CSV table of N, CA, C and O in Angstrom, one decimal:
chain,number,residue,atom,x,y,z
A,1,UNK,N,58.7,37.2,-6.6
A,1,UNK,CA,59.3,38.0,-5.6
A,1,UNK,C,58.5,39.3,-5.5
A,1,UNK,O,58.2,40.0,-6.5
A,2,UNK,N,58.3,39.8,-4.0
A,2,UNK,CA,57.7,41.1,-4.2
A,2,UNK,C,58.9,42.0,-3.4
A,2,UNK,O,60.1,41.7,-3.3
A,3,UNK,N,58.3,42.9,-2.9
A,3,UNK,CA,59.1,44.0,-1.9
A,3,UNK,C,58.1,45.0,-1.6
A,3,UNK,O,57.4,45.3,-2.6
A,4,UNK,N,57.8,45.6,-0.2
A,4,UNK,CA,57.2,46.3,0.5
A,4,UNK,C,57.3,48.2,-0.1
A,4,UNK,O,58.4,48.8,-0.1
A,5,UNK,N,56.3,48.7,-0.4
A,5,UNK,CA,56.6,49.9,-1.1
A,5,UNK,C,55.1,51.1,-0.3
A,5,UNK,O,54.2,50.6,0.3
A,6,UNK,N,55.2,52.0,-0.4
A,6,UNK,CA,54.4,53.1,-0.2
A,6,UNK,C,53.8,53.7,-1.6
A,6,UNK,O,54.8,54.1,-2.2
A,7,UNK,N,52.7,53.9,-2.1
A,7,UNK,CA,52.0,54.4,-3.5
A,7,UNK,C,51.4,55.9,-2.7
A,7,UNK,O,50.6,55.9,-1.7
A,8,UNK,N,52.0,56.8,-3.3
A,8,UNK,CA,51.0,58.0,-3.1
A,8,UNK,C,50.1,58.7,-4.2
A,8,UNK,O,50.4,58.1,-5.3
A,9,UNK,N,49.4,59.5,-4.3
A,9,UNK,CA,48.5,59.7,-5.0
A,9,UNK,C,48.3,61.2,-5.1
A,9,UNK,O,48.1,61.7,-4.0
A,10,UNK,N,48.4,61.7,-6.1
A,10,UNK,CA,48.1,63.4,-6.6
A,10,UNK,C,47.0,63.8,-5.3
A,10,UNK,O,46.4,63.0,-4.5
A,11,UNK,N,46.9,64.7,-5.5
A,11,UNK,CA,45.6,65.5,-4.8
A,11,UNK,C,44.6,65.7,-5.3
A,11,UNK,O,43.6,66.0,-4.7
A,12,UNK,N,44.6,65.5,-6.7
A,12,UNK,CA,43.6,65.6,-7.7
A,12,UNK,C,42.7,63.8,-8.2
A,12,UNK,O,41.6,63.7,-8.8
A,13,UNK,N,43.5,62.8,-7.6
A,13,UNK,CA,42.9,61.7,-7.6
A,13,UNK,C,41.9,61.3,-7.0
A,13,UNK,O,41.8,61.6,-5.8
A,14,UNK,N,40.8,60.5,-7.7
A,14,UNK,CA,40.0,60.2,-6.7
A,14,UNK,C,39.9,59.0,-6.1
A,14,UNK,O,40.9,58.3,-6.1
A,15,UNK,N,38.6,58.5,-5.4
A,15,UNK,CA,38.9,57.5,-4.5
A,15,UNK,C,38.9,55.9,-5.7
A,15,UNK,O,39.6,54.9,-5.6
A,16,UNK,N,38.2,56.1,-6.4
A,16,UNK,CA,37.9,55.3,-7.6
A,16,UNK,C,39.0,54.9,-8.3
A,16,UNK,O,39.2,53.8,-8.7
A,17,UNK,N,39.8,56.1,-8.6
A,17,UNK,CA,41.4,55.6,-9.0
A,17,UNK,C,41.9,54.9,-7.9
A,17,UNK,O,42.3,53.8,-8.0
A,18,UNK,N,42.0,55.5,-7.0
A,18,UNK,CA,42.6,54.3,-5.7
A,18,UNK,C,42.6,53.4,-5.8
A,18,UNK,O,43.6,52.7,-6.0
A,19,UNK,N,41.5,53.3,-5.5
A,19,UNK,CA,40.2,51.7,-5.0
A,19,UNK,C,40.6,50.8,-6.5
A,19,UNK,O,40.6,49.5,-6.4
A,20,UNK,N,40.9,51.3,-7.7
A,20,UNK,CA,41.4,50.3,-8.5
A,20,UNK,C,42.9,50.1,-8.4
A,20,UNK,O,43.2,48.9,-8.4
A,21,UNK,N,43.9,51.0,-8.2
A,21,UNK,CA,44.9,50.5,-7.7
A,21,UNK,C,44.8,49.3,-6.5
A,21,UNK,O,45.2,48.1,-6.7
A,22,UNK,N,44.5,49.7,-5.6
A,22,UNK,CA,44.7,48.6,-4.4
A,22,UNK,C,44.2,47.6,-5.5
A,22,UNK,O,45.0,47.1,-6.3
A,23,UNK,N,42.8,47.3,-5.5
A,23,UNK,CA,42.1,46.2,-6.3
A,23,UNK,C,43.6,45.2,-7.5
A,23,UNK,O,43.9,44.0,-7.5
A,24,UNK,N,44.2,46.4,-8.3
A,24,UNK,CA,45.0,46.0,-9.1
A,24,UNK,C,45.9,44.8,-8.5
A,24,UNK,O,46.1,43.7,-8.8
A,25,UNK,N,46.5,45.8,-7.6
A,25,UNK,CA,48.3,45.1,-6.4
A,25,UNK,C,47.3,43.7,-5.8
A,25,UNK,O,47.8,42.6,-5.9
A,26,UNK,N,46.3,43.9,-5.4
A,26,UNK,CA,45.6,42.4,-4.7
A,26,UNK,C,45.4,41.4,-5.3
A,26,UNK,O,45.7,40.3,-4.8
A,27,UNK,N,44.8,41.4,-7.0
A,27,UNK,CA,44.5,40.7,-7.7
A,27,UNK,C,46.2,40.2,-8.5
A,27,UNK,O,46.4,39.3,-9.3
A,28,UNK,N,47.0,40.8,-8.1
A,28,UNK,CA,48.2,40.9,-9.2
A,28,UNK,C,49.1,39.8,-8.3
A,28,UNK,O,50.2,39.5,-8.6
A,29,UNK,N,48.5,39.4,-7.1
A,29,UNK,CA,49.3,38.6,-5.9
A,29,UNK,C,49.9,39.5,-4.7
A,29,UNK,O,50.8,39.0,-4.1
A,30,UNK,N,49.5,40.7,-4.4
A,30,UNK,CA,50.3,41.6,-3.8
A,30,UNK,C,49.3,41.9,-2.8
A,30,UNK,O,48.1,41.5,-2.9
A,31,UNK,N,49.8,42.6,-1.7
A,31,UNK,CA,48.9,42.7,-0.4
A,31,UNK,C,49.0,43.7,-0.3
A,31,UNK,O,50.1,44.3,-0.3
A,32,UNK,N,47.9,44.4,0.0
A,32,UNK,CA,47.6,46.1,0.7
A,32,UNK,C,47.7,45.9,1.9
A,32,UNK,O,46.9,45.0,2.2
A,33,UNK,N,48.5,46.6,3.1
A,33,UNK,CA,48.9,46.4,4.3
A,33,UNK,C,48.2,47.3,5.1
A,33,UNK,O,48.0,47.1,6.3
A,34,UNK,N,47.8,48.6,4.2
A,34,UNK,CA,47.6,50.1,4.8
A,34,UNK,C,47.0,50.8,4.0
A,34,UNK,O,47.5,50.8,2.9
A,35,UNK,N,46.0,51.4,4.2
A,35,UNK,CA,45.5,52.7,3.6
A,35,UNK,C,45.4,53.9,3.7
A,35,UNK,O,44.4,53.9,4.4
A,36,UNK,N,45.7,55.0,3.4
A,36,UNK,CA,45.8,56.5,4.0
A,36,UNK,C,45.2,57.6,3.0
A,36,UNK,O,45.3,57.8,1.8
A,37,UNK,N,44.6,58.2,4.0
A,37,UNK,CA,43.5,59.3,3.5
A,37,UNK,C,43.1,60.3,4.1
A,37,UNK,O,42.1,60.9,3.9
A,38,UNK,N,44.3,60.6,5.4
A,38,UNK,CA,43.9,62.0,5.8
A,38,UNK,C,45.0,63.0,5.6
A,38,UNK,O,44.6,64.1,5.2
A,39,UNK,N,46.4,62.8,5.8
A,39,UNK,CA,47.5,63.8,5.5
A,39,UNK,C,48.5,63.7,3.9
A,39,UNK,O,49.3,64.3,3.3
A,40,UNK,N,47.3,62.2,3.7
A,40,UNK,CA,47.7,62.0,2.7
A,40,UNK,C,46.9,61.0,1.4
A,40,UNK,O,45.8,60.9,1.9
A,41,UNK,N,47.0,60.4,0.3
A,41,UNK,CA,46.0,59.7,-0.1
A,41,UNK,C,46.9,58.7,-1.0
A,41,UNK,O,47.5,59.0,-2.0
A,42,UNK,N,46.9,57.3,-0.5
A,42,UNK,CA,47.7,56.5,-0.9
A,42,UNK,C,47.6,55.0,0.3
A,42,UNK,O,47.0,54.8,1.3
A,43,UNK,N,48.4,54.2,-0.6
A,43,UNK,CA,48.6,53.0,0.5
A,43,UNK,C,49.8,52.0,0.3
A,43,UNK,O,50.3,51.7,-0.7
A,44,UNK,N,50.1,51.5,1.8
A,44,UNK,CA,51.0,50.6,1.9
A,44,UNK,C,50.5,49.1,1.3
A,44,UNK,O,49.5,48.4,1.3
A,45,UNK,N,52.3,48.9,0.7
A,45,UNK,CA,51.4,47.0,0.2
A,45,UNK,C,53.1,46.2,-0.4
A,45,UNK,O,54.2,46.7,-0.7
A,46,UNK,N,52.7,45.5,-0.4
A,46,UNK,CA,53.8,44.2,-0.8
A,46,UNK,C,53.3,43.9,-2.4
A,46,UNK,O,52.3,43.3,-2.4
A,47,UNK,N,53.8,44.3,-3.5
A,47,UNK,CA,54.1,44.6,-4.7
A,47,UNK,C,54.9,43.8,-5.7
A,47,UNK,O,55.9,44.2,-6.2
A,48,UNK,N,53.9,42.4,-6.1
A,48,UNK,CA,54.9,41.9,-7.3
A,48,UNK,C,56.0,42.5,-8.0
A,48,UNK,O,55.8,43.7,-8.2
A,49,UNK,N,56.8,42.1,-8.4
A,49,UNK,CA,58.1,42.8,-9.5
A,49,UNK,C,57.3,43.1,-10.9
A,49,UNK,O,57.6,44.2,-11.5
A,50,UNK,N,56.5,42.6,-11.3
A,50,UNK,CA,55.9,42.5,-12.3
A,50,UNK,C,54.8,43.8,-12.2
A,50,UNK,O,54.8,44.7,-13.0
A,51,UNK,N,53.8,43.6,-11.1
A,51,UNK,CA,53.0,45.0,-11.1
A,51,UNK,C,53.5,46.3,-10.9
A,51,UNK,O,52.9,47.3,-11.2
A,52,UNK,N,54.8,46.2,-10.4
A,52,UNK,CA,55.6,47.3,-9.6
A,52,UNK,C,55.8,47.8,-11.3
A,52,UNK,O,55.2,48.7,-11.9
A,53,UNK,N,56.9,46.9,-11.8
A,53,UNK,CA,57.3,47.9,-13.1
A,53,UNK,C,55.5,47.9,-14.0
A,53,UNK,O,55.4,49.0,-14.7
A,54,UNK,N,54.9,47.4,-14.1
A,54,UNK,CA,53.7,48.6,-14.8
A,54,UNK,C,53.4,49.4,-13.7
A,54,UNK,O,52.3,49.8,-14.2
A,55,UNK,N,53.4,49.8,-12.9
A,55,UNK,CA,52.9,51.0,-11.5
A,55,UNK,C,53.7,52.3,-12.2
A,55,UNK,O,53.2,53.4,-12.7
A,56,UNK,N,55.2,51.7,-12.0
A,56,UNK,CA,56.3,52.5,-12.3
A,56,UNK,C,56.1,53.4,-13.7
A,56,UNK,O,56.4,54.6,-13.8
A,57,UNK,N,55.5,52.5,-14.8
A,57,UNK,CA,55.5,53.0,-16.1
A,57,UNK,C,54.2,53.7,-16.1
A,57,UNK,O,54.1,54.7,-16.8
A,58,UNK,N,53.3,53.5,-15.4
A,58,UNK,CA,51.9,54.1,-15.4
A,58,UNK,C,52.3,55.9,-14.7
A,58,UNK,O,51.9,56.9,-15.1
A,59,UNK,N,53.1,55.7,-13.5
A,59,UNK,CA,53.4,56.6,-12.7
A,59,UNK,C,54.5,57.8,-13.9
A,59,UNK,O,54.9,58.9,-13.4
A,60,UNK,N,54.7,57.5,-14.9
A,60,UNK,CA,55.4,59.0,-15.2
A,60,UNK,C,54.7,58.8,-16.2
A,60,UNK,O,55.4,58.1,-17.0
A,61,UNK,N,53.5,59.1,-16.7
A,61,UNK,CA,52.5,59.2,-17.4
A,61,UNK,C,52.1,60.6,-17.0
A,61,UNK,O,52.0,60.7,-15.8
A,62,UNK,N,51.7,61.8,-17.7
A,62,UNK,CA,51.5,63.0,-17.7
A,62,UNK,C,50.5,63.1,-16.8
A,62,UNK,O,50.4,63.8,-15.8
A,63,UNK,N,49.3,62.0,-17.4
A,63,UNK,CA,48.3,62.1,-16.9
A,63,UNK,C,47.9,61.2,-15.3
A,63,UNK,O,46.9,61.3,-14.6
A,64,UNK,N,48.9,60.6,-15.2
A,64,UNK,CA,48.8,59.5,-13.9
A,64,UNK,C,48.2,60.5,-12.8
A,64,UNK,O,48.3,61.7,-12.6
A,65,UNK,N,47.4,59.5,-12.0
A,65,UNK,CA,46.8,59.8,-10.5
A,65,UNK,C,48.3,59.5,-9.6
A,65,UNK,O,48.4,60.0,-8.5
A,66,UNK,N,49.3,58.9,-10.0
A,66,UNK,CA,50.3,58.2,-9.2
A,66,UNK,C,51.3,59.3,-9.1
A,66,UNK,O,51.5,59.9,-10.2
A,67,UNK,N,52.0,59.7,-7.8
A,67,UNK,CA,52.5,61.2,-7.5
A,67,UNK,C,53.6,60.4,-7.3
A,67,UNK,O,54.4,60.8,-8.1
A,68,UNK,N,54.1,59.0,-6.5
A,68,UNK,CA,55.7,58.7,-6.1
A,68,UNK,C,54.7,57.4,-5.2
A,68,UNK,O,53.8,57.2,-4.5
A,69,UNK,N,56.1,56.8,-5.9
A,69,UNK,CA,56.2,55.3,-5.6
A,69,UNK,C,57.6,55.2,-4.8
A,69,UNK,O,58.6,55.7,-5.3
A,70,UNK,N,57.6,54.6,-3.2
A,70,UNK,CA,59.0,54.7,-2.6
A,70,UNK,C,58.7,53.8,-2.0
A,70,UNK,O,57.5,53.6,-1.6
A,71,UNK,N,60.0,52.8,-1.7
A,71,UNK,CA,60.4,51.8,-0.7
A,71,UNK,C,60.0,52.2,0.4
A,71,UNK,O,60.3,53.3,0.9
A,72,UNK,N,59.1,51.0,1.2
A,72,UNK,CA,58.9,51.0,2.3
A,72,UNK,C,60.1,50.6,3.6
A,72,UNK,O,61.0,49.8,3.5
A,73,UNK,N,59.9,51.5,4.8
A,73,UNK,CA,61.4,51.2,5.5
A,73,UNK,C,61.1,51.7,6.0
A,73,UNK,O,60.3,52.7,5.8
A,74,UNK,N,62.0,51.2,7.9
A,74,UNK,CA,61.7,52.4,8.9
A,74,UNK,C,62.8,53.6,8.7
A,74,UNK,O,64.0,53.6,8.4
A,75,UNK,N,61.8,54.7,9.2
A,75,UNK,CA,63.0,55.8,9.6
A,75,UNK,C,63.3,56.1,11.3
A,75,UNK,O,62.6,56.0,12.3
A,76,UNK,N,64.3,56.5,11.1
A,76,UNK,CA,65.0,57.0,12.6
A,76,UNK,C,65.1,58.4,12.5
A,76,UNK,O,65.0,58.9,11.3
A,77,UNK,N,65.3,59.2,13.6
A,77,UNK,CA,65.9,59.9,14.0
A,77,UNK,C,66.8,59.9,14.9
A,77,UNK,O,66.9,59.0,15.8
A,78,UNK,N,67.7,61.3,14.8
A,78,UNK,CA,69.0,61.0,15.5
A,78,UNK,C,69.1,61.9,16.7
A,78,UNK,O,70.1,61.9,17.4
């Protein structure tokens, strides 16, 4: 089972940490949907349960390139 999520990335990461994340989520069974690198530096993707919780555990690591991991979902306004 996966579920659709958004990965952003410090400002201090580079493209190389990226580029192995996505690499990671693709090889792990997971699909990169999106990639973003102008307002922001990160990407959309469909996320095994399995890679998600090591993402998650990598992500509060002092040293992680990984800024916030959030469910993908439309927003509205009202």
């Amino acid at each position: 089972m996966s579920g659709k999520f958004i990965v952003i990335f410090k400002d201090s990461a580079t493209q190389d940490q990226i580029d192995k994340y996505v690499e990671e989520v693709n090889q792990s069974g997971g699909n990169v949907s999106a990639k973003y690198d102008s307002a922001l530096k990160g990407f959309a993707a469909s996320i095994p349960d399995a890679y998600l919780l090591k993402l998650q555990q990598q992500s509060s690591l002092a040293d992680s390139p990984i800024d916030l991991i959030e469910a993908d979902g439309v927003v509205t306004t009202q």
